[in-house]
Short mmCIF file of C-alpha atoms in Angstrom, two decimals:
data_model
loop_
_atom_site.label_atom_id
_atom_site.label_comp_id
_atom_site.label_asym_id
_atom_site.label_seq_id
_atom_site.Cartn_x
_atom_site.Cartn_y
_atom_site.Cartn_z
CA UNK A 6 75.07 117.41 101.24
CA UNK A 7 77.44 117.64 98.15
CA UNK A 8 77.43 115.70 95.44
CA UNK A 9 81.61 115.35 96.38
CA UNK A 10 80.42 114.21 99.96
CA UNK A 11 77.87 111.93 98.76
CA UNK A 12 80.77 110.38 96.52
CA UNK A 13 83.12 109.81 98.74
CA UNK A 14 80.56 108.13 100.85
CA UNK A 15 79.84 105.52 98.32
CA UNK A 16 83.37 105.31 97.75
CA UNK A 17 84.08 104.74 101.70
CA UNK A 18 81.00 102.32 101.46
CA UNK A 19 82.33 100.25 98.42
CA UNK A 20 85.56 100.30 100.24
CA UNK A 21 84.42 98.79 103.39
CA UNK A 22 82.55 96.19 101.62
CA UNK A 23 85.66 95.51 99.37
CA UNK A 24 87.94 94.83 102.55
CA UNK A 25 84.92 92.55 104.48
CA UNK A 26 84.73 90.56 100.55
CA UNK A 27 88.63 89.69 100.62
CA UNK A 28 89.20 89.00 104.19
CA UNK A 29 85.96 86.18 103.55
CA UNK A 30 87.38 85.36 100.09
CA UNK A 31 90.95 84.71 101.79
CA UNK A 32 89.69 82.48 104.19
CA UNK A 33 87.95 80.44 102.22
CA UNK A 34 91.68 78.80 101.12
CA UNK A 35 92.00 77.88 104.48
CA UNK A 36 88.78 76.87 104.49
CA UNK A 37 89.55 74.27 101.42
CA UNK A 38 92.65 73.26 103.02
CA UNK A 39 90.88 72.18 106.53
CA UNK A 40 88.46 70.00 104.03
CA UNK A 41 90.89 68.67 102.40
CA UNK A 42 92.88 67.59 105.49
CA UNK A 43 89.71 66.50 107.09
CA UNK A 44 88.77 63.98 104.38
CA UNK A 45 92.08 62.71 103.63
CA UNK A 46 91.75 62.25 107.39
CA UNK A 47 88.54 60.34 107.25
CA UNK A 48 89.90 58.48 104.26
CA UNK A 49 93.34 56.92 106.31
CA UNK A 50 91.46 56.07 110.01
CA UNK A 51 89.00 53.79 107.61
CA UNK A 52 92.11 52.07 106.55
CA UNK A 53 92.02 54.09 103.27
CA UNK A 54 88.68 53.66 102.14
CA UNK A 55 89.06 55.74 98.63
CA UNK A 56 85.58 56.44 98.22
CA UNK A 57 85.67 58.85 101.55
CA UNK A 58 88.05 61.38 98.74
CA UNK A 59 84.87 62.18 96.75
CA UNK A 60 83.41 64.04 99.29
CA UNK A 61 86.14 66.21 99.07
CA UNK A 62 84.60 67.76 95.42
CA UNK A 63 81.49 69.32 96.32
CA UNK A 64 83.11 70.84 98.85
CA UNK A 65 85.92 72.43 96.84
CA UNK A 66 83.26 73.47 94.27
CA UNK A 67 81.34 74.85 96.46
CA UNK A 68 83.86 76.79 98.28
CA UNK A 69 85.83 77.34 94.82
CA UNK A 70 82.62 78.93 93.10
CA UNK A 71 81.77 81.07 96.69
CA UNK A 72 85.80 82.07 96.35
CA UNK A 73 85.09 83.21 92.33
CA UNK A 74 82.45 84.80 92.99
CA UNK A 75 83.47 87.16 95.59
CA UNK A 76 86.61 87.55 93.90
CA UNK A 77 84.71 88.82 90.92
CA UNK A 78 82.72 91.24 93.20
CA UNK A 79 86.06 92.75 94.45
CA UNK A 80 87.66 92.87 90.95
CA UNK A 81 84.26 94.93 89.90
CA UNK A 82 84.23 97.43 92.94
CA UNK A 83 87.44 97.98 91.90
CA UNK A 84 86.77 98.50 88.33
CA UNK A 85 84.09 100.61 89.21
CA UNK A 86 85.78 103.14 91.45
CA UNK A 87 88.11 103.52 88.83
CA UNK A 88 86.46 104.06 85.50
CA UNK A 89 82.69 105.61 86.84
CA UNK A 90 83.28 106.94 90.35
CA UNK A 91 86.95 108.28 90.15
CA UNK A 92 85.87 110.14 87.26
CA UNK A 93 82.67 111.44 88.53
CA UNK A 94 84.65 112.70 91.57
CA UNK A 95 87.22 114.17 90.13
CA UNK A 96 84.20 116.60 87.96
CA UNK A 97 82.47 117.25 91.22
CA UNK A 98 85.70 118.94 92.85
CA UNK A 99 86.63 120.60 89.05
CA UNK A 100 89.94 119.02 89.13
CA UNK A 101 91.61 117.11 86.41
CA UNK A 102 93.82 115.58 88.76
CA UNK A 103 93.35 111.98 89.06
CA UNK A 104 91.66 111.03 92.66
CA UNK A 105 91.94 107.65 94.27
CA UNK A 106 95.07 107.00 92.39
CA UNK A 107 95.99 104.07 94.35
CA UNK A 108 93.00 102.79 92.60
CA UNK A 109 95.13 102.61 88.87
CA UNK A 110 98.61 102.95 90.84
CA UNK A 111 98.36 99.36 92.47
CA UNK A 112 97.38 97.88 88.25
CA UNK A 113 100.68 99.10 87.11
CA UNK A 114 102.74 97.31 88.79
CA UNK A 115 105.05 95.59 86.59
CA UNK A 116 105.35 92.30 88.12
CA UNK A 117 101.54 92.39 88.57
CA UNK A 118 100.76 90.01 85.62
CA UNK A 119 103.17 87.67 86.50
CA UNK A 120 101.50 87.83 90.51
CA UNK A 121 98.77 87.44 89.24
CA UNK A 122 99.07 84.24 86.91
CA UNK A 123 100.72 82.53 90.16
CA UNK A 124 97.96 83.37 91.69
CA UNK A 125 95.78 81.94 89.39
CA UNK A 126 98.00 78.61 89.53
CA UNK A 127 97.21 78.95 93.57
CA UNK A 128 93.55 79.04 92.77
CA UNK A 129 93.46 76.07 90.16
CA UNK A 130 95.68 73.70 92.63
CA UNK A 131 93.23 74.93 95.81
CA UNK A 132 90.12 74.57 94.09
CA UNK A 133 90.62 72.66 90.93
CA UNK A 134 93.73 70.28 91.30
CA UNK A 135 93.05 68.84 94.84
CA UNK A 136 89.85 67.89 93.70
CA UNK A 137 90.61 66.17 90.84
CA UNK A 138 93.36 65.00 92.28
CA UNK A 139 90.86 62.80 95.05
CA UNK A 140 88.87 61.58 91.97
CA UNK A 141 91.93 60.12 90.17
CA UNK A 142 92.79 58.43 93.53
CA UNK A 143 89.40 57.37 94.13
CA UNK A 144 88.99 55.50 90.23
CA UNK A 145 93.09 54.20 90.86
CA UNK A 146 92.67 53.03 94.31
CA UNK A 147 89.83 51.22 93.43
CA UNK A 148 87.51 49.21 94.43
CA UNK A 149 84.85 50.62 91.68
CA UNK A 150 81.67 50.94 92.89
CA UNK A 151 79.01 51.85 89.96
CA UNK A 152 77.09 54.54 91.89
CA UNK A 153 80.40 56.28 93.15
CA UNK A 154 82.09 55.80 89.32
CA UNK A 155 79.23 58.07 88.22
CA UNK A 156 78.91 59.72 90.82
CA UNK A 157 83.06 60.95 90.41
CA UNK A 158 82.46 61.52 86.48
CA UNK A 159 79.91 63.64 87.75
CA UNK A 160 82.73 65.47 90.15
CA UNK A 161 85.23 65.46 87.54
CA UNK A 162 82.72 67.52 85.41
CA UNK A 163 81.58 69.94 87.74
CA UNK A 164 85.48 70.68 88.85
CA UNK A 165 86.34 70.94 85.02
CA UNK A 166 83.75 73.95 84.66
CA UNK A 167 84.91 75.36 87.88
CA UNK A 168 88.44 75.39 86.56
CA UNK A 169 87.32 77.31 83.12
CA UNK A 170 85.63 80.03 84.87
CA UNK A 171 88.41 80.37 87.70
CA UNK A 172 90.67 80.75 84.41
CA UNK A 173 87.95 83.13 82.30
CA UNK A 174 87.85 85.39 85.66
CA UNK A 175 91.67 85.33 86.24
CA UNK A 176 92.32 89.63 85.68
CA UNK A 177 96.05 89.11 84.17
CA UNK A 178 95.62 92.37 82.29
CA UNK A 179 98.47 95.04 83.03
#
């Protein structure tokens, strides 16, 4: 086997793995949005018990940090085909053509940066937003309970860290 062949094979490997990452990644919106209906649901059929809206958090942190996390996977295969394996392919064949030049085409996209930073507004309302947005109810709505008070500053933290990294991920480069 050629070093070209075994190549492309990691490429059509990181590919494949790539595609299965952002079809999971996507679906974890939907994902957020079921919870979201689902506890707002639970919240209104006990006559609007507010406290039912901080279960909502831990499950938008836990499906916002699975949705980061996968999204930074993708972002690196991606980075990776381009700068190390792109590169190393293009030697092995003795071209200096670039290969996989969807790989770089796709980046320079002018409207890319502003796609992405409405994406990244999608993200924070999905994962950040609706979450905070149940703990603000929750302290409004009232009535306080101690335990629940802490255990929604608590919430309110955890979301707040979520939010930084979702923003210290965000790839708005051109």
């Amino acid at each position: 086997m050629t070093l070209g062949a075994l190549l492309l094979s990691e490429y059509e490997r990181l590919k494949d793995e790539q595609r299965g990452r952002i079809a999971f990644r996507d679906n974890l919106v939907y994902a957020m949005l079921a919870s979201a209906a689902a506890v707002l649901a639970a919240a209104l059929r006990s006559g609007f018990e507010s406290g039912f809206l901080l279960l909502l958090p831990p499950v938008s942190i836990l499906l916002g940090w699975t949705f980061l996390i996968n999204d930074q996977k993708i972002s690196a295969m991606g980075q990776y085909i381009r700068g190390r394996l792109a590169p190393r392919l293009a030697a092995a064949a003795g071209t200096e053509e670039e290969v996989f030049e969807w790989e770089t085409a796709l980046r320079g996209d002018p409207r890319r940066v502003w796609r992405k930073r409405m994406q990244l507004a999608a993200d924070l309302i999905a994962f950040v937003l609706t979450p905070a947005a149940a703990i603000l109810t929750y302290l409004l709505a009232g009535p306080l309970i101690a335990m629940l008070v802490v255990v929604s500053v608590l919430e309110a933290a955890a979301t707040a860290v979520l939010g930084v990294q979702i923003v210290l991920y965000a790839d708005l480069s051109s």
